[in-house]
Short mmCIF file of C-alpha atoms and ligand atoms in Angstrom, two decimals:
data_model
loop_
_atom_site.label_atom_id
_atom_site.label_comp_id
_atom_site.label_asym_id
_atom_site.label_seq_id
_atom_site.Cartn_x
_atom_site.Cartn_y
_atom_site.Cartn_z
CA MET A 1 0.00 0.00 0.00
CA SER A 2 1.26 3.47 -0.77
CA GLU A 3 1.87 6.08 1.93
CA PRO A 4 -1.03 8.46 2.46
CA ILE A 5 -0.28 11.93 1.10
CA ARG A 6 0.18 14.31 4.01
CA TYR A 7 -1.26 17.81 4.02
CA ARG A 8 1.21 20.64 3.54
CA SER A 9 0.97 24.19 4.80
CA GLY A 10 3.25 27.16 5.17
CA PHE A 11 4.09 30.79 4.62
CA MET A 12 5.52 32.22 1.41
CA ALA A 13 6.91 35.76 1.56
CA ILE A 14 6.92 37.69 -1.73
CA VAL A 15 9.72 40.27 -1.76
CA GLY A 16 11.43 42.48 -4.31
CA ARG A 17 11.92 46.05 -5.46
CA PRO A 18 8.91 48.37 -5.74
CA ASN A 19 6.59 47.96 -8.71
CA VAL A 20 7.86 44.59 -9.95
CA GLY A 21 4.40 42.99 -9.65
CA LYS A 22 4.30 41.36 -6.21
CA SER A 23 0.72 42.34 -5.41
CA THR A 24 -0.38 41.41 -8.92
CA LEU A 25 1.03 37.91 -8.44
CA MET A 26 -0.71 37.41 -5.11
CA ASN A 27 -4.04 38.62 -6.47
CA ASN A 28 -3.69 36.33 -9.46
CA VAL A 29 -2.99 33.29 -7.28
CA LEU A 30 -5.96 34.11 -5.04
CA GLY A 31 -8.27 34.93 -7.92
CA THR A 32 -9.41 38.00 -5.96
CA LYS A 33 -8.23 41.57 -5.87
CA LEU A 34 -7.09 41.70 -2.29
CA ALA A 35 -3.94 43.80 -2.56
CA ILE A 36 -4.14 47.12 -4.36
CA VAL A 37 -2.12 47.55 -7.56
CA THR A 38 -1.09 50.76 -9.30
CA PRO A 39 1.61 51.77 -11.80
CA LYS A 40 3.33 53.79 -9.06
CA PRO A 41 6.10 52.41 -6.84
CA GLN A 42 5.48 51.97 -3.11
CA THR A 43 1.79 51.30 -3.48
CA THR A 44 1.88 48.53 -0.89
CA ARG A 45 2.76 49.82 2.57
CA ASN A 46 1.93 46.90 4.81
CA LYS A 47 2.40 43.18 4.94
CA ILE A 48 -0.78 41.68 3.54
CA THR A 49 -1.59 38.00 3.95
CA GLY A 50 -3.39 36.16 1.20
CA ILE A 51 -4.51 32.64 2.06
CA ALA A 52 -4.80 30.05 -0.70
CA THR A 53 -6.32 26.73 0.37
CA TYR A 54 -6.20 23.61 -1.81
CA ASP A 55 -7.07 19.92 -1.32
CA ASP A 56 -3.45 19.04 -0.64
CA CYS A 57 -1.93 22.28 0.62
CA GLN A 58 -2.49 25.68 2.18
CA VAL A 59 -0.17 28.50 1.24
CA VAL A 60 -0.25 31.74 3.20
CA PHE A 61 1.26 34.39 0.92
CA LEU A 62 2.77 37.52 2.41
CA ASP A 63 2.66 40.44 0.03
CA THR A 64 5.13 43.11 1.15
CA PRO A 65 6.17 46.70 0.42
CA GLY A 66 8.90 47.12 -2.18
CA ILE A 67 12.46 47.21 -0.93
CA HIS A 68 14.21 50.42 -1.92
CA GLU A 69 16.76 52.87 -0.67
CA ALA A 70 14.49 54.41 1.86
CA ARG A 71 14.44 58.04 2.90
CA GLY A 72 12.05 59.27 5.56
CA SER A 73 10.38 57.44 8.42
CA LEU A 74 7.48 55.96 6.49
CA ASN A 75 9.76 54.53 3.81
CA ARG A 76 12.12 53.05 6.35
CA VAL A 77 9.24 51.41 8.17
CA MET A 78 8.00 49.97 4.86
CA VAL A 79 11.38 48.41 4.07
CA ASP A 80 11.57 46.98 7.59
CA VAL A 81 8.12 45.46 7.12
CA ALA A 82 9.31 43.77 3.94
CA TYR A 83 12.39 42.25 5.52
CA SER A 84 10.52 41.24 8.67
CA SER A 85 8.16 39.13 6.56
CA LEU A 86 11.08 36.74 6.15
CA ASP A 87 10.84 35.87 9.85
CA GLY A 88 8.60 32.88 10.14
CA ALA A 89 8.33 32.29 6.39
CA ASP A 90 8.89 28.78 5.04
CA ALA A 91 9.94 29.96 1.61
CA VAL A 92 10.57 33.17 -0.27
CA CYS A 93 9.52 34.38 -3.69
CA PHE A 94 12.04 36.94 -4.87
CA MET A 95 10.54 38.86 -7.78
CA VAL A 96 12.29 40.93 -10.41
CA ASP A 97 10.87 42.99 -13.27
CA VAL A 98 12.66 41.59 -16.28
CA SER A 99 12.25 44.71 -18.39
CA GLN A 100 14.03 46.82 -15.73
CA GLU A 101 16.82 44.29 -15.44
CA ILE A 102 17.37 43.92 -19.18
CA LYS A 103 17.65 47.64 -19.65
CA ARG A 104 20.49 47.50 -17.19
CA GLY A 105 21.99 44.31 -18.65
CA GLU A 106 22.73 42.75 -15.29
CA ALA A 107 21.26 42.17 -11.85
CA SER A 108 21.00 45.51 -10.09
CA ARG A 109 23.04 46.24 -6.98
CA LEU A 110 19.89 46.56 -4.92
CA ASN A 111 18.61 43.19 -6.11
CA LEU A 112 21.89 41.55 -5.19
CA GLU A 113 21.68 43.21 -1.77
CA ILE A 114 18.13 41.92 -1.28
CA LEU A 115 19.28 38.45 -2.31
CA ARG A 116 22.11 38.61 0.20
CA ARG A 117 19.64 39.38 2.97
CA VAL A 118 17.34 36.60 1.80
CA GLN A 119 20.23 34.15 1.67
CA GLU A 120 21.05 34.85 5.32
CA THR A 121 17.72 33.31 6.27
CA GLY A 122 18.66 29.98 4.70
CA LEU A 123 15.13 29.67 3.28
CA PRO A 124 14.45 28.17 -0.14
CA VAL A 125 13.91 30.90 -2.74
CA ILE A 126 11.93 30.93 -5.96
CA LEU A 127 13.04 33.54 -8.46
CA ALA A 128 9.97 35.01 -10.16
CA VAL A 129 11.06 36.72 -13.37
CA ASN A 130 8.03 38.88 -14.03
CA LYS A 131 6.74 40.97 -16.94
CA ILE A 132 8.14 38.67 -19.62
CA ASP A 133 5.37 40.01 -21.86
CA ASN A 134 7.54 43.14 -22.15
CA VAL A 135 10.71 41.52 -23.52
CA ARG A 136 12.06 39.31 -26.31
CA LYS A 137 12.80 35.74 -25.36
CA ASP A 138 16.41 35.85 -26.54
CA LYS A 139 17.08 38.64 -24.05
CA LEU A 140 15.49 36.69 -21.24
CA LEU A 141 17.74 33.65 -21.20
CA PRO A 142 21.07 35.39 -20.46
CA LEU A 143 19.46 37.28 -17.59
CA ILE A 144 18.09 34.08 -16.09
CA ALA A 145 21.51 32.47 -16.48
CA SER A 146 23.19 35.33 -14.63
CA TYR A 147 20.74 35.06 -11.73
CA ALA A 148 21.11 31.28 -11.61
CA GLU A 149 24.83 31.80 -11.26
CA ALA A 150 24.45 34.37 -8.48
CA PHE A 151 22.21 32.28 -6.24
CA PRO A 152 21.11 28.64 -5.78
CA PHE A 153 17.39 29.16 -6.40
CA ALA A 154 14.96 26.33 -5.61
CA ALA A 155 13.24 27.23 -8.89
CA ILE A 156 13.24 29.97 -11.50
CA VAL A 157 9.83 30.83 -12.93
CA PRO A 158 9.47 33.30 -15.82
CA MET A 159 6.00 34.83 -15.71
CA ALA A 160 3.60 37.56 -16.73
CA ALA A 161 1.64 37.77 -13.49
CA ILE A 162 -0.79 40.27 -14.93
CA HIS A 163 -1.98 37.69 -17.47
CA GLY A 164 -1.46 34.65 -15.23
CA ASP A 165 1.27 33.23 -17.48
CA GLY A 166 3.65 31.10 -15.44
CA VAL A 167 1.47 31.38 -12.34
CA PRO A 168 0.39 27.69 -12.28
CA LEU A 169 4.04 26.63 -12.41
CA PHE A 170 4.87 29.11 -9.66
CA LEU A 171 2.12 27.65 -7.52
CA GLU A 172 3.30 24.10 -8.12
CA GLU A 173 6.86 25.00 -7.09
CA THR A 174 5.54 26.89 -4.06
CA LYS A 175 3.47 23.92 -2.85
CA ARG A 176 6.52 21.69 -3.19
CA LEU A 177 8.41 23.93 -0.75
CA MET A 178 5.71 23.94 1.93
CA PRO A 179 6.38 21.68 4.92
CA GLU A 180 3.98 18.99 6.05
CA GLY A 181 1.42 20.31 8.48
CA GLU A 182 -2.19 21.18 9.14
CA LYS A 183 -3.96 24.29 7.87
CA TYR A 184 -3.19 27.56 9.64
CA TYR A 185 -6.50 29.09 8.61
CA LYS A 186 -9.99 27.71 8.04
CA GLU A 187 -11.05 26.93 4.53
CA GLY A 188 -12.62 29.98 2.88
CA GLU A 189 -10.56 32.53 4.80
CA LEU A 190 -8.84 34.91 2.40
CA THR A 191 -6.78 37.17 4.63
CA ASP A 192 -6.13 38.00 8.25
CA ARG A 193 -6.37 41.69 7.44
CA SER A 194 -9.56 43.28 8.74
CA ARG A 195 -12.39 44.37 6.50
CA ASP A 196 -11.76 47.95 7.57
CA PHE A 197 -8.11 47.78 6.51
CA ILE A 198 -9.02 46.49 3.04
CA ILE A 199 -11.62 49.25 2.70
CA THR A 200 -9.04 51.95 3.43
CA GLU A 201 -6.69 50.38 0.88
CA PHE A 202 -9.26 50.76 -1.89
CA VAL A 203 -9.46 54.48 -1.17
CA ARG A 204 -5.68 54.78 -1.15
CA GLU A 205 -5.51 52.92 -4.45
CA GLN A 206 -7.69 55.53 -6.15
CA VAL A 207 -5.61 58.33 -4.63
CA PHE A 208 -2.53 56.67 -6.14
CA LEU A 209 -4.23 56.33 -9.51
CA MET A 210 -5.78 59.80 -9.64
CA THR A 211 -3.19 62.13 -8.13
CA ARG A 212 0.37 62.99 -9.02
CA GLN A 213 3.72 64.01 -7.65
CA GLU A 214 4.06 63.71 -3.90
CA ILE A 215 0.38 63.45 -3.07
CA PRO A 216 0.08 59.64 -3.11
CA TYR A 217 3.03 59.46 -0.75
CA SER A 218 1.51 61.99 1.64
CA VAL A 219 -1.80 60.22 1.98
CA ALA A 220 -3.07 57.79 4.58
CA VAL A 221 -6.63 56.60 4.99
CA SER A 222 -8.38 55.68 8.21
CA ILE A 223 -11.87 54.52 9.08
CA ASP A 224 -14.18 56.63 11.22
CA LEU A 225 -17.26 54.44 11.03
CA VAL A 226 -18.50 51.25 9.41
CA GLU A 227 -22.09 50.41 10.08
CA GLU A 228 -24.47 47.94 8.53
CA ARG A 229 -27.77 49.47 7.65
CA GLU A 230 -30.62 47.24 6.67
CA ALA A 231 -32.94 49.27 4.57
CA ASN A 232 -34.36 47.46 1.56
CA ASP A 233 -31.01 45.91 0.77
CA ALA A 234 -28.00 45.23 2.93
CA LEU A 235 -26.06 48.45 2.90
CA LEU A 236 -22.73 49.22 4.48
CA HIS A 237 -22.29 52.80 5.59
CA VAL A 238 -18.61 53.75 5.56
CA VAL A 239 -17.08 57.00 6.77
CA ALA A 240 -13.34 57.35 6.15
CA SER A 241 -10.73 60.09 6.48
CA ILE A 242 -8.00 60.81 3.97
CA HIS A 243 -5.06 62.38 5.78
CA VAL A 244 -2.68 64.67 3.94
CA GLU A 245 0.40 66.47 5.18
CA ARG A 246 -0.26 70.03 4.04
CA LYS A 247 -3.08 72.44 3.33
CA SER A 248 -2.16 72.75 -0.35
CA GLN A 249 -2.51 68.98 -0.71
CA LYS A 250 -5.98 69.11 0.78
CA GLY A 251 -7.08 71.54 -1.91
CA MET A 252 -5.60 69.44 -4.68
CA LEU A 253 -7.20 66.28 -3.39
CA ILE A 254 -10.63 67.85 -3.16
CA GLY A 255 -10.34 69.35 -6.63
CA LYS A 256 -12.45 72.00 -8.31
CA HIS A 257 -15.85 72.10 -6.62
CA GLY A 258 -15.02 68.77 -4.99
CA SER A 259 -14.77 66.99 -8.33
CA LEU A 260 -11.67 64.92 -7.59
CA ILE A 261 -12.67 63.68 -4.16
CA LYS A 262 -16.06 62.77 -5.57
CA GLU A 263 -14.45 60.68 -8.29
CA ILE A 264 -12.07 59.02 -5.83
CA GLY A 265 -15.07 58.19 -3.67
CA SER A 266 -17.15 56.76 -6.44
CA ARG A 267 -14.34 54.59 -7.86
CA SER A 268 -13.23 53.24 -4.49
CA ARG A 269 -16.83 52.50 -3.59
CA THR A 270 -17.12 50.33 -6.69
CA GLU A 271 -14.03 48.36 -5.60
CA MET A 272 -15.42 47.97 -2.08
CA GLU A 273 -18.72 46.69 -3.38
CA LYS A 274 -16.94 44.10 -5.53
CA TYR A 275 -14.84 42.91 -2.61
CA LEU A 276 -17.57 42.97 0.04
CA LYS A 277 -20.36 41.81 -2.28
CA SER A 278 -22.60 44.37 -0.65
CA ARG A 279 -23.80 47.84 -1.44
CA VAL A 280 -21.73 50.60 0.11
CA TYR A 281 -22.52 54.17 1.02
CA LEU A 282 -19.20 56.00 1.30
CA GLU A 283 -18.45 59.33 2.89
CA LEU A 284 -14.91 60.73 2.65
CA HIS A 285 -13.32 63.55 4.63
CA VAL A 286 -9.95 65.13 3.93
CA ARG A 287 -7.92 66.07 7.01
CA ILE A 288 -4.51 67.64 7.51
CA GLU A 289 -2.08 65.84 9.77
CA LYS A 290 1.09 67.89 9.45
CA GLU A 291 4.07 65.88 8.18
CA TRP A 292 2.68 62.58 9.43
CA THR A 293 5.08 60.55 7.25
CA ARG A 294 8.08 61.90 9.13
CA SER A 295 7.59 60.27 12.50
CA LEU A 296 6.24 57.13 14.09
CA ARG A 297 3.95 59.35 16.14
CA GLY A 298 2.51 60.87 12.97
CA MET A 299 1.99 57.44 11.45
CA LYS A 300 0.14 56.33 14.55
CA LYS A 301 -2.08 59.41 14.42
CA VAL A 302 -3.32 58.60 10.92
CA GLY A 303 -3.96 55.00 11.89
CA PHE A 304 -1.07 53.48 9.94
CA GLU A 305 -1.09 49.81 10.92
CA ILE A 306 2.08 47.89 10.42
N1 LIG B 401 3.46 44.29 -18.44
C1 LIG B 401 3.25 43.77 -17.23
N2 LIG B 401 2.93 44.59 -16.21
C2 LIG B 401 2.73 44.04 -14.99
C3 LIG B 401 2.85 42.63 -14.77
N3 LIG B 401 2.61 42.40 -13.46
C4 LIG B 401 2.34 43.59 -12.90
N4 LIG B 401 2.39 44.59 -13.80
C5 LIG B 401 2.14 46.04 -13.59
O1 LIG B 401 3.19 46.58 -12.80
C6 LIG B 401 2.69 47.61 -11.95
C7 LIG B 401 3.05 47.33 -10.51
O2 LIG B 401 2.37 46.17 -10.08
P1 LIG B 401 2.18 45.85 -8.53
O3 LIG B 401 1.57 44.50 -8.41
O4 LIG B 401 1.50 46.99 -7.83
O5 LIG B 401 3.72 45.79 -8.08
P2 LIG B 401 4.33 45.72 -6.59
O6 LIG B 401 4.69 47.12 -6.22
O7 LIG B 401 5.56 44.86 -6.72
O8 LIG B 401 3.29 45.11 -5.70
C8 LIG B 401 1.18 47.67 -12.20
O9 LIG B 401 0.91 48.70 -13.10
C9 LIG B 401 0.87 46.30 -12.78
O10 LIG B 401 -0.26 46.31 -13.60
C10 LIG B 401 3.18 41.79 -15.90
O11 LIG B 401 3.28 40.57 -15.82
N5 LIG B 401 3.38 42.43 -17.09
MG1 LIG B 402 2.43 45.88 -4.05
#
């Protein structure tokens, strides 16, 4: 008789430079938009768990902020969050954006530094070579060879996470690296982040998409009230605050006759309704919290949860 197949479960941290596609990969694996995605770097500020449960395995993905040369308190905290996700992980996905790397012709210094830190943990590492839809195949192979030489990866998976190309292979390799063990979370659980946290992220996503220059990086969103109201339909009443650092930013965020804030509200409400599968009534307020990104105290004041 053959051995019974034992259940596997574990934590997989996804790390890499900003904007390489970490959140996109996690969302694709989960089949749900859990982590916000924008074309701007440093969209993700917190560690976000995404739980994928299968018949034979449960993988708890940890999406993390991009690792960069951080200036300012908020940025330093974000980089610390990314590295701290390695503690307690069973495996690591190190992601690179192949189009960035090819432009340079070699692995960037920062990527090698990240790899060095990852190597110190002794964990198995999958190299996710993302955005292959942007490059010619003949350019891809030498880059993969140079990475393979630099580090003993458990697997190298070329992918286009945005289209799901390479994602099944990535998942297969990830499952293989998970240790035997029972589920950490009940079937059907998607994240250990609170509903309120996810709601604030959808607002922040629209701020990232609809504003420019320093504004996205000066914004934090917190919840003032979430209340279920049973009228005819189930309706969630949400009141949230968008914190900015300066008065001029408040004006820009509100826009002419309130046009921009209205649009941000309506788009983020649509995302909330998709995620929550419920109707949402959203009220947004813009508040000034002077230079909140510069200190831990400021971050606390705007409800920044690590
Ligand atoms: N062309 C292309 N773009 C991608 C791919 N994956 C992600 N992106 C885009 O890259 C940007 C950053 O993605 P995001 O997931 O937020 O990156 P993160 O900062 O590493 O979490 C977004 O505009 C994504 O749509 C991909 O496979 N191909
Ligand atoms: Mg991200």
